[in-house]
XYZ file of C-alpha atoms in Angstrom:
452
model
C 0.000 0.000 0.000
C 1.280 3.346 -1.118
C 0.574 6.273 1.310
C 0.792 10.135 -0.124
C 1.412 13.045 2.617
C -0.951 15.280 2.165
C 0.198 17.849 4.978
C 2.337 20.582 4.329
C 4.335 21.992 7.449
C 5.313 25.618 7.741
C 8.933 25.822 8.389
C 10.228 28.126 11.754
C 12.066 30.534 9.877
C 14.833 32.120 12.203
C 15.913 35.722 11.906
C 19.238 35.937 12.613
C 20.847 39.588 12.988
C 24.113 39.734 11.313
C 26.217 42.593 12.821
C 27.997 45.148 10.049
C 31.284 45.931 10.108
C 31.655 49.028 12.562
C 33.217 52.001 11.066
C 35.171 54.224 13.291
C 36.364 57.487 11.642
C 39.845 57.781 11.400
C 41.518 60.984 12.085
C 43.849 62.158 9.529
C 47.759 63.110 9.967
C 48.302 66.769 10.996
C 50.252 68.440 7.769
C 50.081 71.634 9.403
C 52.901 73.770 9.796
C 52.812 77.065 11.612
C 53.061 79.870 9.250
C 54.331 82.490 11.714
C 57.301 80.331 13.166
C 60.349 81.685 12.991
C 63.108 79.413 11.788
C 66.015 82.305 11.816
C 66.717 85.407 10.898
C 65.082 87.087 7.615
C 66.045 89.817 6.046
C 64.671 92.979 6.645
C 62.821 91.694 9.475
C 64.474 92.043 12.499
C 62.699 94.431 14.817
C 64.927 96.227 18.109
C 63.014 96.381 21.332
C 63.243 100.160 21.877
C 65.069 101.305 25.048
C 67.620 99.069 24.901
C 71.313 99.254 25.866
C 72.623 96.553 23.743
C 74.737 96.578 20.775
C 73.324 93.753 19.334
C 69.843 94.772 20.451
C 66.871 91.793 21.397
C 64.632 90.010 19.512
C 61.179 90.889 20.233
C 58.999 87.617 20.532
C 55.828 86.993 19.307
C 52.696 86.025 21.406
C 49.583 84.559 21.095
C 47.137 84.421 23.895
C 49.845 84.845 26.179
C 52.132 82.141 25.002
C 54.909 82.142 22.912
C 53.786 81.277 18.632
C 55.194 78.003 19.073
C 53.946 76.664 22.242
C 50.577 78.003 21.122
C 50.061 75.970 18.059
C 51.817 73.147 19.735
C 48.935 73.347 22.535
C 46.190 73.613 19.635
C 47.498 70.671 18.011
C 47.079 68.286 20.776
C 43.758 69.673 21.731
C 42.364 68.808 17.730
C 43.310 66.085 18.200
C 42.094 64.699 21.601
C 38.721 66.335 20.304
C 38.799 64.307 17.001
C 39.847 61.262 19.571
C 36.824 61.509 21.642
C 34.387 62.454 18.319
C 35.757 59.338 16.652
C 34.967 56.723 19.791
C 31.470 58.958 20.092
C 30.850 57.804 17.008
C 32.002 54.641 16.612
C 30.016 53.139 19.866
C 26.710 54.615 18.431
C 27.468 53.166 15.245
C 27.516 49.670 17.145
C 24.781 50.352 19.496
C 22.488 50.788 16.345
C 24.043 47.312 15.128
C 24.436 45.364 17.634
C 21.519 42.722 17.960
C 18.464 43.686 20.399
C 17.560 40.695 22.712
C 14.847 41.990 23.720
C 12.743 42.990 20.440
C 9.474 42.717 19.738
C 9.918 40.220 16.951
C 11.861 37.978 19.395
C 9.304 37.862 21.886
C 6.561 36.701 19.392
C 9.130 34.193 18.338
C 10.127 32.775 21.280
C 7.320 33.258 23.524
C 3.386 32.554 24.370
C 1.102 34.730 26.177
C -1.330 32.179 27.082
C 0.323 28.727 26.705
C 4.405 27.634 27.482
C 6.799 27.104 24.234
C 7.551 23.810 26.005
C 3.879 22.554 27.813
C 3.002 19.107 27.374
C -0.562 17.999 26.943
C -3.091 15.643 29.003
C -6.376 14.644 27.961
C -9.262 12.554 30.093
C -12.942 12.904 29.510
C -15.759 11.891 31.550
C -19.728 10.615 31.227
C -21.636 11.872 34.149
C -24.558 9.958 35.836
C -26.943 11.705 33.288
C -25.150 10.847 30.100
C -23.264 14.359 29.699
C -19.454 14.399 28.140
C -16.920 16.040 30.043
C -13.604 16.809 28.945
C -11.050 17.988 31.043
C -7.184 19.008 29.080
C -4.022 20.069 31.126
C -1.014 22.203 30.239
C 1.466 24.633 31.581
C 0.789 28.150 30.754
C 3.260 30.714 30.638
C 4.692 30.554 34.719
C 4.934 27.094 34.259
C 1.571 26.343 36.657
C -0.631 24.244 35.603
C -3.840 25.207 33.974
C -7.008 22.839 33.661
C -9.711 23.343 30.728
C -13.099 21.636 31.407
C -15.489 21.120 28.645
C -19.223 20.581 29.538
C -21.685 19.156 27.127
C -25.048 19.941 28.459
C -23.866 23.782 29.241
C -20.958 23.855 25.972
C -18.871 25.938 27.646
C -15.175 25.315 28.420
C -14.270 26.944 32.507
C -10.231 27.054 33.325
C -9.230 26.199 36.781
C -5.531 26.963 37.384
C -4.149 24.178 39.209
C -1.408 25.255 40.972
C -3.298 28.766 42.100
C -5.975 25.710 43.884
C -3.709 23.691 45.448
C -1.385 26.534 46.582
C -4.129 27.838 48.662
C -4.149 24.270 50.257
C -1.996 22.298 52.998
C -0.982 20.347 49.959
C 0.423 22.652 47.063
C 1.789 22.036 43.576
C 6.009 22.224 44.083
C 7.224 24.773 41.738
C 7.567 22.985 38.026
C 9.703 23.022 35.206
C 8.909 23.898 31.702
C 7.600 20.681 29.370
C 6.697 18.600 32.751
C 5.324 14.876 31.741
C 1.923 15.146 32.216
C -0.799 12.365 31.982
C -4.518 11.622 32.835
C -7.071 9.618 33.184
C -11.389 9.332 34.622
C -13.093 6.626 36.138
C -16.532 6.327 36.141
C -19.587 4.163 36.966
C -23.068 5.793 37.339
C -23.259 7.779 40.609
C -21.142 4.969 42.397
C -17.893 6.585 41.465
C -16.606 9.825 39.508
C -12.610 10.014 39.932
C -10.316 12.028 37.689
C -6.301 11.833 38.077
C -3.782 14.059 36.751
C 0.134 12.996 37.349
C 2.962 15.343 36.919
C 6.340 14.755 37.636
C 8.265 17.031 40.127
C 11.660 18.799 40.026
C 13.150 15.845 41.898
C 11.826 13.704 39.393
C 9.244 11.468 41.782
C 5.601 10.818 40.949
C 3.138 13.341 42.141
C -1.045 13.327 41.415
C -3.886 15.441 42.239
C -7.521 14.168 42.123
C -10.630 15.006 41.965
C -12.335 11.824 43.968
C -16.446 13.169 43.542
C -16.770 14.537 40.143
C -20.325 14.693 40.327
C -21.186 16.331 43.484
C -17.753 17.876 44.566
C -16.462 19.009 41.450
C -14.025 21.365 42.420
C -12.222 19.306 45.239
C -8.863 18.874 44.014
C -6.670 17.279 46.817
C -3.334 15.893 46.932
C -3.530 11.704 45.598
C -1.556 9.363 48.341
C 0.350 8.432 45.396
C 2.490 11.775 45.688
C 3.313 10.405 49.191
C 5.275 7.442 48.145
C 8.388 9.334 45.978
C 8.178 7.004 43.242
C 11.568 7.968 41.889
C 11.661 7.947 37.928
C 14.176 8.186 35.022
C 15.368 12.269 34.799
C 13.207 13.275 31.257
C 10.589 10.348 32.006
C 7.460 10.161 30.182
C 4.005 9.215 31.709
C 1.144 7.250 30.359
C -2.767 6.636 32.421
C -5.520 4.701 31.100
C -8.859 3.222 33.005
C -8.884 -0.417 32.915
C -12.911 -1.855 34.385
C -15.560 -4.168 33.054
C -18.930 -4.383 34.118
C -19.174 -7.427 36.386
C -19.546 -7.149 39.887
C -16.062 -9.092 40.485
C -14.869 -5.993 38.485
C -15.538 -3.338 41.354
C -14.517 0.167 40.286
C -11.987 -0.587 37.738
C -8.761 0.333 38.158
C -6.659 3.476 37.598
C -3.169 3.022 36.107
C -0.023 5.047 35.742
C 3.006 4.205 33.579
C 6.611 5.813 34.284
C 9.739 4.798 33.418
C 12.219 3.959 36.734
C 15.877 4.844 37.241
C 17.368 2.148 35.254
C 15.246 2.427 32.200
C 12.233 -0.215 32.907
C 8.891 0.525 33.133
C 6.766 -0.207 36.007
C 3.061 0.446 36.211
C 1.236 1.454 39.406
C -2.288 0.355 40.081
C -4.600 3.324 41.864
C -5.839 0.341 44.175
C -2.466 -1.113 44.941
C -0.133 1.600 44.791
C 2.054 -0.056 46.933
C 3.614 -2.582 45.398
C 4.392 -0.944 41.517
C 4.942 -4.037 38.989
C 7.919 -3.943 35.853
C 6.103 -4.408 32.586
C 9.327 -3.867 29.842
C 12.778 -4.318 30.762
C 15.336 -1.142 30.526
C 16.449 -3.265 27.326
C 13.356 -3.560 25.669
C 12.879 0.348 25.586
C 14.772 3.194 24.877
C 15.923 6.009 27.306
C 13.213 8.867 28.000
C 10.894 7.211 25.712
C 7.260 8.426 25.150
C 4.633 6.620 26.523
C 0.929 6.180 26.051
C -1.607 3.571 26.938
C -5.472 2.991 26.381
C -7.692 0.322 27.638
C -8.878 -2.252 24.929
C -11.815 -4.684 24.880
C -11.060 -8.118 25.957
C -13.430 -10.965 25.152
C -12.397 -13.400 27.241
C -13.683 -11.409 30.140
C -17.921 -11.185 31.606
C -19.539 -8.778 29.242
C -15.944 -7.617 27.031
C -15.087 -5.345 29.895
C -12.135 -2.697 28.982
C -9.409 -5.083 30.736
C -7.245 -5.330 28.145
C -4.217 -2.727 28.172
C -2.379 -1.532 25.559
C 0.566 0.587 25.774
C 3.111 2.291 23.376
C 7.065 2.610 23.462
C 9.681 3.243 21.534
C 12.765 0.855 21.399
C 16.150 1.880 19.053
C 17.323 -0.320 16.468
C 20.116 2.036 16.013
C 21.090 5.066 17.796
C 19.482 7.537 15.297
C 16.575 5.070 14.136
C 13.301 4.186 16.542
C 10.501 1.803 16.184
C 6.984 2.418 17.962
C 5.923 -0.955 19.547
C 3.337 -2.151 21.831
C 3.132 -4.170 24.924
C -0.374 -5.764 25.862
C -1.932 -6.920 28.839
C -4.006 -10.046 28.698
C -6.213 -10.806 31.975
C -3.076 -11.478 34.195
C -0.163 -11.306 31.958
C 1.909 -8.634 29.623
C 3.184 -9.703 26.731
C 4.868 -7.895 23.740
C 2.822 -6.924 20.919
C 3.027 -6.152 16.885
C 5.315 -2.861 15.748
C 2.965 0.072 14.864
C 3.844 3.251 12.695
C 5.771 0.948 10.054
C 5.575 3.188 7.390
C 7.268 6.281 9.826
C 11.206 6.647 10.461
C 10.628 7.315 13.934
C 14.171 9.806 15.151
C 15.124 8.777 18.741
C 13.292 9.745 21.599
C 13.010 13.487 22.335
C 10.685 16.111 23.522
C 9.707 16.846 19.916
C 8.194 13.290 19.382
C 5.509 12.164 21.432
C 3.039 9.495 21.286
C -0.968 9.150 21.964
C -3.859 6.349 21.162
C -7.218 6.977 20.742
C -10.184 3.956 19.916
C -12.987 3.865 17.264
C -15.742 1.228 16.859
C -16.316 0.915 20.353
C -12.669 0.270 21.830
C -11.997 -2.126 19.279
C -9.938 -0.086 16.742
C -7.093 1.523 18.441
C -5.572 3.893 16.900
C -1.591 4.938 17.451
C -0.357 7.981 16.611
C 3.353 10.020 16.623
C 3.865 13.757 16.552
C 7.351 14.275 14.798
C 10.084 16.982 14.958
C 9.028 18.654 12.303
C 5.388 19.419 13.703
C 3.467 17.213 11.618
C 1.385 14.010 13.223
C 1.422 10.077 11.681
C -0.570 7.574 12.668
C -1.801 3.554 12.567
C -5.058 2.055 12.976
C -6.051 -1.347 13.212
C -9.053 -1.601 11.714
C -11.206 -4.667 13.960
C -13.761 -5.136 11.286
C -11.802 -5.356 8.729
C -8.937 -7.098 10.001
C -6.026 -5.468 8.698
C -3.485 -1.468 9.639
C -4.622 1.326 8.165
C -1.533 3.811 8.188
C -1.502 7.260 7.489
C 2.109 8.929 7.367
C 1.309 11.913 7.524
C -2.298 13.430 9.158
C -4.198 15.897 7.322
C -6.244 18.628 9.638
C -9.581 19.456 7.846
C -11.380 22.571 8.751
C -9.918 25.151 11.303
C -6.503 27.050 10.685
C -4.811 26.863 7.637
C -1.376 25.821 9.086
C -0.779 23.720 11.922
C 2.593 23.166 13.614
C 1.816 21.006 16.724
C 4.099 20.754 19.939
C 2.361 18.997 21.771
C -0.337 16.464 21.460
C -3.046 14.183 23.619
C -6.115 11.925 23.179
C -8.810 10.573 24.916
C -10.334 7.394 24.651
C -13.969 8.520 22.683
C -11.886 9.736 19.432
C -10.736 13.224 20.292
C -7.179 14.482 19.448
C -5.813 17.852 20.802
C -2.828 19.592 20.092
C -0.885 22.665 20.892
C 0.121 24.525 17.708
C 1.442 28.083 18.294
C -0.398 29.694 21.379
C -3.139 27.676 20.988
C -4.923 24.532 21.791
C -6.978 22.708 19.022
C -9.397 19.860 18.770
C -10.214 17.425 16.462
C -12.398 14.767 15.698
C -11.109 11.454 14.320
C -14.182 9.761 11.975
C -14.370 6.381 11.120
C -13.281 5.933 7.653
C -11.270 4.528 5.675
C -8.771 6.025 6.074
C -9.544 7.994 9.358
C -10.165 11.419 9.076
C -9.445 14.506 11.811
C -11.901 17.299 11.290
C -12.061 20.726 13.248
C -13.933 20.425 16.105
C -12.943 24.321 17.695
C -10.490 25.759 19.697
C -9.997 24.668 23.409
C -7.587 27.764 24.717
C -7.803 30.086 24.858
């Protein structure tokens, strides 16, 4: 199968300021000579001081402000040319203040940063079906201070509401530790009529340990965030780890509220996964060998069929391993009822670069959780992507994403998905949304614009 890109990605153009040669005036060699010096005697010229008693009589000398000719223009001389001197360096350093490159220009500032959103923010994405069948979509990022900013999307009301984070929980007993710019953020809901309503969001602090805050009553408490005991535990992680949640339940009563996990990648390289109702006792699900350093991670919960009623107990996440040190392959590990187990290679038709903060991964599901769908953002902006299509049995890849609808140019930095089709991305100082149909192959339409 032959796949044709048809995205076209805006490259950054730089400005660089190239200094000109500085031109410093030069002052030019004194020819002058003194046209009243006296270099002897002339004829005709001598003049006797009268009232003298000598033979030979005096020579009268000649005066000029006091001084002797000479002296004078020797005086005059030096003071041109300290004056020319101080002219010439006057000049000169105004000449290279004009040239010299302003760090602090307008045209910088638009280049290098955001008003509402931070160059280097990651992305989370969750949503959430209340009691009464309403959508609710909640997206994280870092804004500008590097605090984290919350976007909630409402379906019955269509509104989007901002909460910022770290302003909440810095009011609290419990608050936010100061972050770093492009923190790992992940996130993921759990619901089950008005039984339970949890949402978790997990950052990574400066120390690089495992912290969460939660919202544990969505529906009647909706603006409780508190600290998750998870934070407590100092779950230490690999310096430029990636994180990856996903909501694994079915719907028999052995089942009871699902459970809530969180992927990071430890010291040495492997990847453990915690379990929100064992968080205790974390388990290793990919050897440091089996993945590359700093990886990105995502994960989504799959149907599994050989559990009551195809609950969503089947996990599926995505890595990257190196087959060389500039050359990366996307693969997946699975989770079948009480075993991982490596998986098939996705994005086959993509040279993925090594791992980096420029390529990061997400996985979204069609036809009911049983087409999952993988996708990259590259370097270069642009998004590729794999789907397996259940019904059809076969990948469906797609190299490079076209955006229908919305702004003419997209440049993404950052990207996230959620499990009921919905990709976001951050693409200048802006957060997008699309929708990903199910076609053949899939398409991402416009849905609006999520921040601000």
């Amino acid at each position: 199968m032959e796949y044709h890109s048809g995205l076209e990605v805006v490259p950054f153009e730089r400005h660089q300021f190239q200094e000109p040669g500085q031109t410093h005036p030069q002052v030019a060699p004194n020819k002058h000579e003194d046209p009243e010096a006296v270099s002897g005697e002339s004829d005709n010229t001598e003049s006797l001081e009268s009232g003298t008693n000598s033979g030979l009589g005096e020579e009268k000398i000649k005066r000029k402000c006091g001084l002797p000719v000479r002296l004078f223009y020797a005086v005059s001389i030096i003071a041109i040319l300290l004056t020319l001197s101080a002219i010439a360096g006057g000049v000169a350093g105004s000449i290279k203040s004009r040239t010299k490159p302003n760090l602090h220009t307008d045209d910088d500032k638009s280049d290098d940063k955001n008003e509402n959103i931070l160059v280097e923010s990651r992305l989370a994405a969750a949503n959430w079906t209340d009691p009464n069948g309403f959508t609710h979509r909640f997206i994280f990022f870092q804004d500008p201070s590097s605090a984290i900013i919350a976007r909630r999307w409402d379906s019955q009301n269509h509104t989007w509401a901002t909460i910022n984070l770290t302003a909440v929980m810095g009011s609290s007993r419990t608050p936010i530790s100061s972050l770093g710019p492009s923190t790992p953020l992940a996130s993921s809901a759990s619901y089950y009529q008005d039984v339970w309503n949890e949402l978790h969001l997990y950052y990574l602090t400066p120390e690089n340990t495992v912290a969460s805050v939660s919202l544990y009553n969505l529906t009647n408490e909706p603006n409780d965030w508190v600290k998750s005991p998870i934070t407590d535990l100092g779950l230490a992680t690999i310096p430029g780890s990636q994180l990856a949640s996903a909501w694994s339940r079915c719907w028999g009563d052995s089942c009871g509220r699902g459970n809530g996990m969180l992927l990071y990648q430890r010291p040495d390289g492997a990847v453990n996964i915690v379990n929100q109702s064992d968080i205790f006792n974390p388990i290793t699900v990919l050897e440091s060998r089996s993945i590359a350093r700093n990886s990105s991670l995502a994960m989504i919960a799959e149907v599994d069929f050989d559990v009551p009623a195809n609950g969503l107990t089947r996990l599926t996440f995505m890595s990257e391993s190196l087959e060389t040190p500039d050359l990366g392959t996307a693969q997946q590990t699975l989770y079948y009822t009480d075993h991982w187990a490596s998986g098939d290679y996705v994005l086959r038709d993509t040279n993925l670069p090594p791992p980096s903060p420029k390529v990061q991964f997400a996985i979204s599901t069609l036809d009911n959780f049983n087409s999952p769908i993988f996708m990259s953002l590259l370097p270069d902006g642009s998004v590729t992507c794999e789907m397996w299509k259940a019904i059809l049995g076969h990948w469906i890849g797609i190299p490079s994403v076209e955006f229908r609808g919305g702004p003419s140019t997209v440049n993404f930095s950052a990207i996230a998905a959620t499990e009921e089709a919905m990709l976001y991305g951050v693409s200048g100082d802006q957060i997008l949304q699309y929708s990903i149909s199910n076609t053949d192959p899939p398409q991402f339409d416009y849905v609006g614009t999520v921040y601000p």
